[in-house]
PDB file of C-alpha atoms in Angstrom:
ATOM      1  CA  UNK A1191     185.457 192.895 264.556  1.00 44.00           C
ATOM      2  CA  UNK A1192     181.661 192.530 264.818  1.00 53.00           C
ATOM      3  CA  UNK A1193     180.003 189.477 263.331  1.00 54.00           C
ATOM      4  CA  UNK A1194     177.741 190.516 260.552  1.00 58.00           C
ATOM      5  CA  UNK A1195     174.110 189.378 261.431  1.00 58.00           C
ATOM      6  CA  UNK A1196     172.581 187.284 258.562  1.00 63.00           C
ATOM      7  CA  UNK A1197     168.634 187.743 258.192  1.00 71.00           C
ATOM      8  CA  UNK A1198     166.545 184.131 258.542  1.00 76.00           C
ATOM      9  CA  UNK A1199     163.161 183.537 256.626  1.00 90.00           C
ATOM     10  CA  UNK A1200     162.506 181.991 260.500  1.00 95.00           C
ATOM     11  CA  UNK A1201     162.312 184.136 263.510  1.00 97.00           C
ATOM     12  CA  UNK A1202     161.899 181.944 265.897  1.00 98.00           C
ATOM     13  CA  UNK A1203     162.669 178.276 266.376  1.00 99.00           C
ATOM     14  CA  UNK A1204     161.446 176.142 268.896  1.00 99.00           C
ATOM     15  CA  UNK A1205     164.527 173.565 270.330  1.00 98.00           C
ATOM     16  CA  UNK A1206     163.436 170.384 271.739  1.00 96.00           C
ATOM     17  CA  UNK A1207     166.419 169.347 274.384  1.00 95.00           C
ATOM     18  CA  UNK A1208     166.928 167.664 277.313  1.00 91.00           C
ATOM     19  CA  UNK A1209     166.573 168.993 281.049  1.00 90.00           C
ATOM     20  CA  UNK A1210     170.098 166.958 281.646  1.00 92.00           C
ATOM     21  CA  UNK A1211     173.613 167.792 280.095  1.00 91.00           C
ATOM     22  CA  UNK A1212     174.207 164.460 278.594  1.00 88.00           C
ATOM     23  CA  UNK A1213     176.363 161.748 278.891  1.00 91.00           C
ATOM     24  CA  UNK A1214     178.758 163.484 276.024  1.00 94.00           C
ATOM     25  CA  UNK A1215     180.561 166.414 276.031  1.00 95.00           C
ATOM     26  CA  UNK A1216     179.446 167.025 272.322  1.00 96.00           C
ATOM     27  CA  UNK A1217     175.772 167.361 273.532  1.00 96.00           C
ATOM     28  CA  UNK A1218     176.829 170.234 275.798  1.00 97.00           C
ATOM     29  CA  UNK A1219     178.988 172.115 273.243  1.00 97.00           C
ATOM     30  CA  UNK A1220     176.135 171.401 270.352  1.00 97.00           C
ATOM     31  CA  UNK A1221     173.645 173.210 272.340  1.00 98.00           C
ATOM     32  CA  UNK A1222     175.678 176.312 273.170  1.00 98.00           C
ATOM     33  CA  UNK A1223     176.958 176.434 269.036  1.00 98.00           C
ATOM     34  CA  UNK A1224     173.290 176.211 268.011  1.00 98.00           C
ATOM     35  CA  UNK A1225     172.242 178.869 270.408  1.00 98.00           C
ATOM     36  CA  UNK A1226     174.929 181.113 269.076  1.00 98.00           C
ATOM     37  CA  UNK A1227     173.768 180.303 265.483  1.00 98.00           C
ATOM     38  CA  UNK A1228     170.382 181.378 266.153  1.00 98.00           C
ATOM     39  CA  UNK A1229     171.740 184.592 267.376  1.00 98.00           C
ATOM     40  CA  UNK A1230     173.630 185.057 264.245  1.00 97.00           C
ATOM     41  CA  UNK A1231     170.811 184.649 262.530  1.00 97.00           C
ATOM     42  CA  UNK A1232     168.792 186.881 264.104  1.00 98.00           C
ATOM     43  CA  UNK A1233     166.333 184.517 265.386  1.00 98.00           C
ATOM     44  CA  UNK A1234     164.506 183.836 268.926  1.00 99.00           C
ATOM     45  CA  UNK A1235     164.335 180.779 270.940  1.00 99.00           C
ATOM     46  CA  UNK A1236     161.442 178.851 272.083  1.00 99.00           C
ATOM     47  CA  UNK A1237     161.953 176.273 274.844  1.00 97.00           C
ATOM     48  CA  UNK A1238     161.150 173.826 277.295  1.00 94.00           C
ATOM     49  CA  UNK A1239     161.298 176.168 279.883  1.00 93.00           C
ATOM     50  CA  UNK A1240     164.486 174.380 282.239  1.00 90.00           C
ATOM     51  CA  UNK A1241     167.393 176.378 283.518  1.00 90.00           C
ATOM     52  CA  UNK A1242     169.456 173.191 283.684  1.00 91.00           C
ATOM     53  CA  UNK A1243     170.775 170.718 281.196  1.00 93.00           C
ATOM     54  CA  UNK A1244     170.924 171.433 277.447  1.00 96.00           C
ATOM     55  CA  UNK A1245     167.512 173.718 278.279  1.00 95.00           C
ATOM     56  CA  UNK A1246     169.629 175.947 279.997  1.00 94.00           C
ATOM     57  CA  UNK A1247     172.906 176.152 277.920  1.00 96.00           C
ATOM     58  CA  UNK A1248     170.796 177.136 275.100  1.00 97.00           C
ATOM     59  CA  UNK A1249     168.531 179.470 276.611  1.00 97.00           C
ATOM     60  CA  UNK A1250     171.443 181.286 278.309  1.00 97.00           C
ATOM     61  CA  UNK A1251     173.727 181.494 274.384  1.00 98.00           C
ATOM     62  CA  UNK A1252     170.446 182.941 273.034  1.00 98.00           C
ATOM     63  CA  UNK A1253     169.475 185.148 275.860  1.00 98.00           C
ATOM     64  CA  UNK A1254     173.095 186.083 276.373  1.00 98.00           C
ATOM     65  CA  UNK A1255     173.542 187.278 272.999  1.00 98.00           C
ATOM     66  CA  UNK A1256     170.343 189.523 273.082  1.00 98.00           C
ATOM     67  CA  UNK A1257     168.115 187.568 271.495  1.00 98.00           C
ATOM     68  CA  UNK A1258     164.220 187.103 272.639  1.00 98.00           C
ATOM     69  CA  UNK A1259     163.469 183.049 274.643  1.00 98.00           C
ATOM     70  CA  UNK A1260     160.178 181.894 275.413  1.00 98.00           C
ATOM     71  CA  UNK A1261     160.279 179.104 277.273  1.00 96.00           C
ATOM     72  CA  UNK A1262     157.350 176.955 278.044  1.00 97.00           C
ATOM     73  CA  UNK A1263     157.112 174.530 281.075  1.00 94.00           C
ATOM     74  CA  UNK A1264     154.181 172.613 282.668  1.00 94.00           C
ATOM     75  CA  UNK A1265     153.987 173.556 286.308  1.00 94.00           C
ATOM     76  CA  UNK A1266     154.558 170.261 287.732  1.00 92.00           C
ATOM     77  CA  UNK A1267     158.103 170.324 286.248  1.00 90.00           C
ATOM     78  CA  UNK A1268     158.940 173.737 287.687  1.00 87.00           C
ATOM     79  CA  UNK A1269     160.118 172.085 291.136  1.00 82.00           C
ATOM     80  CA  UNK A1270     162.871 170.035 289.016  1.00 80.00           C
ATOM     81  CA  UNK A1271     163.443 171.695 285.800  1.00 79.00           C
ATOM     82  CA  UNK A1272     164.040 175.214 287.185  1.00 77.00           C
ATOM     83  CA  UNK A1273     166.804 175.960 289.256  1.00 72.00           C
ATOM     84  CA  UNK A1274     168.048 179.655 290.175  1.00 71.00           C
ATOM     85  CA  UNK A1275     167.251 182.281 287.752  1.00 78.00           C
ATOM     86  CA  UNK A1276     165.060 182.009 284.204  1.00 81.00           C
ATOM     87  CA  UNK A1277     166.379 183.749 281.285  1.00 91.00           C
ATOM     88  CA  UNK A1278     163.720 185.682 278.725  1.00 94.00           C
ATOM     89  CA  UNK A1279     159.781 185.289 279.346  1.00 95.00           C
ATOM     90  CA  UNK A1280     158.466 182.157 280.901  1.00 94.00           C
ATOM     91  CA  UNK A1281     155.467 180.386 280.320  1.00 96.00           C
ATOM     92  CA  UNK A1282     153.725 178.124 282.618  1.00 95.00           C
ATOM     93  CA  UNK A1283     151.097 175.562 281.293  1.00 97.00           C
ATOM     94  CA  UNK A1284     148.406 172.859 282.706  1.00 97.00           C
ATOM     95  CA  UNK A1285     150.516 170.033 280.964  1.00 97.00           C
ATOM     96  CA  UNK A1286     153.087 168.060 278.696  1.00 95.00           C
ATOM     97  CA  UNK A1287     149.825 168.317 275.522  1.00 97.00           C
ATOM     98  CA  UNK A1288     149.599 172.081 276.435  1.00 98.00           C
ATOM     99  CA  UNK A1289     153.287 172.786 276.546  1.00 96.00           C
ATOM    100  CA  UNK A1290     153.632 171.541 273.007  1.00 96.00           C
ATOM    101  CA  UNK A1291     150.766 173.516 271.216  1.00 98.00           C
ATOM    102  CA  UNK A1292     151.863 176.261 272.970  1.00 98.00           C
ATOM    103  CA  UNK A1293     155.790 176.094 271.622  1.00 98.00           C
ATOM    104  CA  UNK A1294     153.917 175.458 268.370  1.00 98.00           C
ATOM    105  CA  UNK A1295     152.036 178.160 268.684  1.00 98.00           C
ATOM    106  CA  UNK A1296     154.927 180.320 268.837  1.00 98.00           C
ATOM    107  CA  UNK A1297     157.266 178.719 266.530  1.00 98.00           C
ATOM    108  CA  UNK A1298     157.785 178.851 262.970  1.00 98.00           C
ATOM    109  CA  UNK A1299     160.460 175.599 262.692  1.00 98.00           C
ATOM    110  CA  UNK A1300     161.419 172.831 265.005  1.00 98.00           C
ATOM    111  CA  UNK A1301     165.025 171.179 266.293  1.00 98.00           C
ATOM    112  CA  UNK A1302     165.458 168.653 268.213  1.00 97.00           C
ATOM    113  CA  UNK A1303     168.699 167.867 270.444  1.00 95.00           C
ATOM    114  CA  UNK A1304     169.427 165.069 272.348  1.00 83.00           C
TER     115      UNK A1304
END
């Protein structure tokens, strides 16, 4: 049976989370439940920009269960943060100042993860 998707007064929420996994197995699983709750909710994902760490178990839930993820990264982190393939639309910036006013820019709430 299909989950019913529930309509947010958000539609997209920016997640502040680390480029690593975490010393805790509950960081891991936390990211991947709240990326699945955004896609019940119908809502899009702005990012740091990683494909590693909680960056890129979130971004992968949310992308994976068709939802829209911006993710914004400045380009001297793209060496490190970035690994294999992105998921969703990419956005590189000048720097850390930039990277936030641009995922505010696009945001109507904030989270933050560990």
């Amino acid at each position: 049976m299909e989950k019913e998707m529930k309509q947010s007064k958000f539609k997209r929420i920016c997640v502040f989370c680390g480029s690593s996994p975490g010393k805790k197995s509950s960081y891991k699983e936390a990211a991947i439940e709240l990326g699945e709750e955004l896609v019940s909710k119908n809502i899009d994902l702005v990012y740091g920009g990683g494909s590693i760490g909680l960056m890129g178990l979130i971004s992968q839930a949310v992308y994976d269960g068709g939802r829209h993820v911006i993710g914004v990264i400045p380009k001297t982190l793209m060496p490190r943060e970035i690994t294999g393939e992105t998921v969703g639309e990419v956005k590189a910036v000048a720097d850390m100042h930039q990277r936030k006013a641009e995922m505010a820019k696009h945001s109507d709430a904030f989270i933050a993860l560990p």
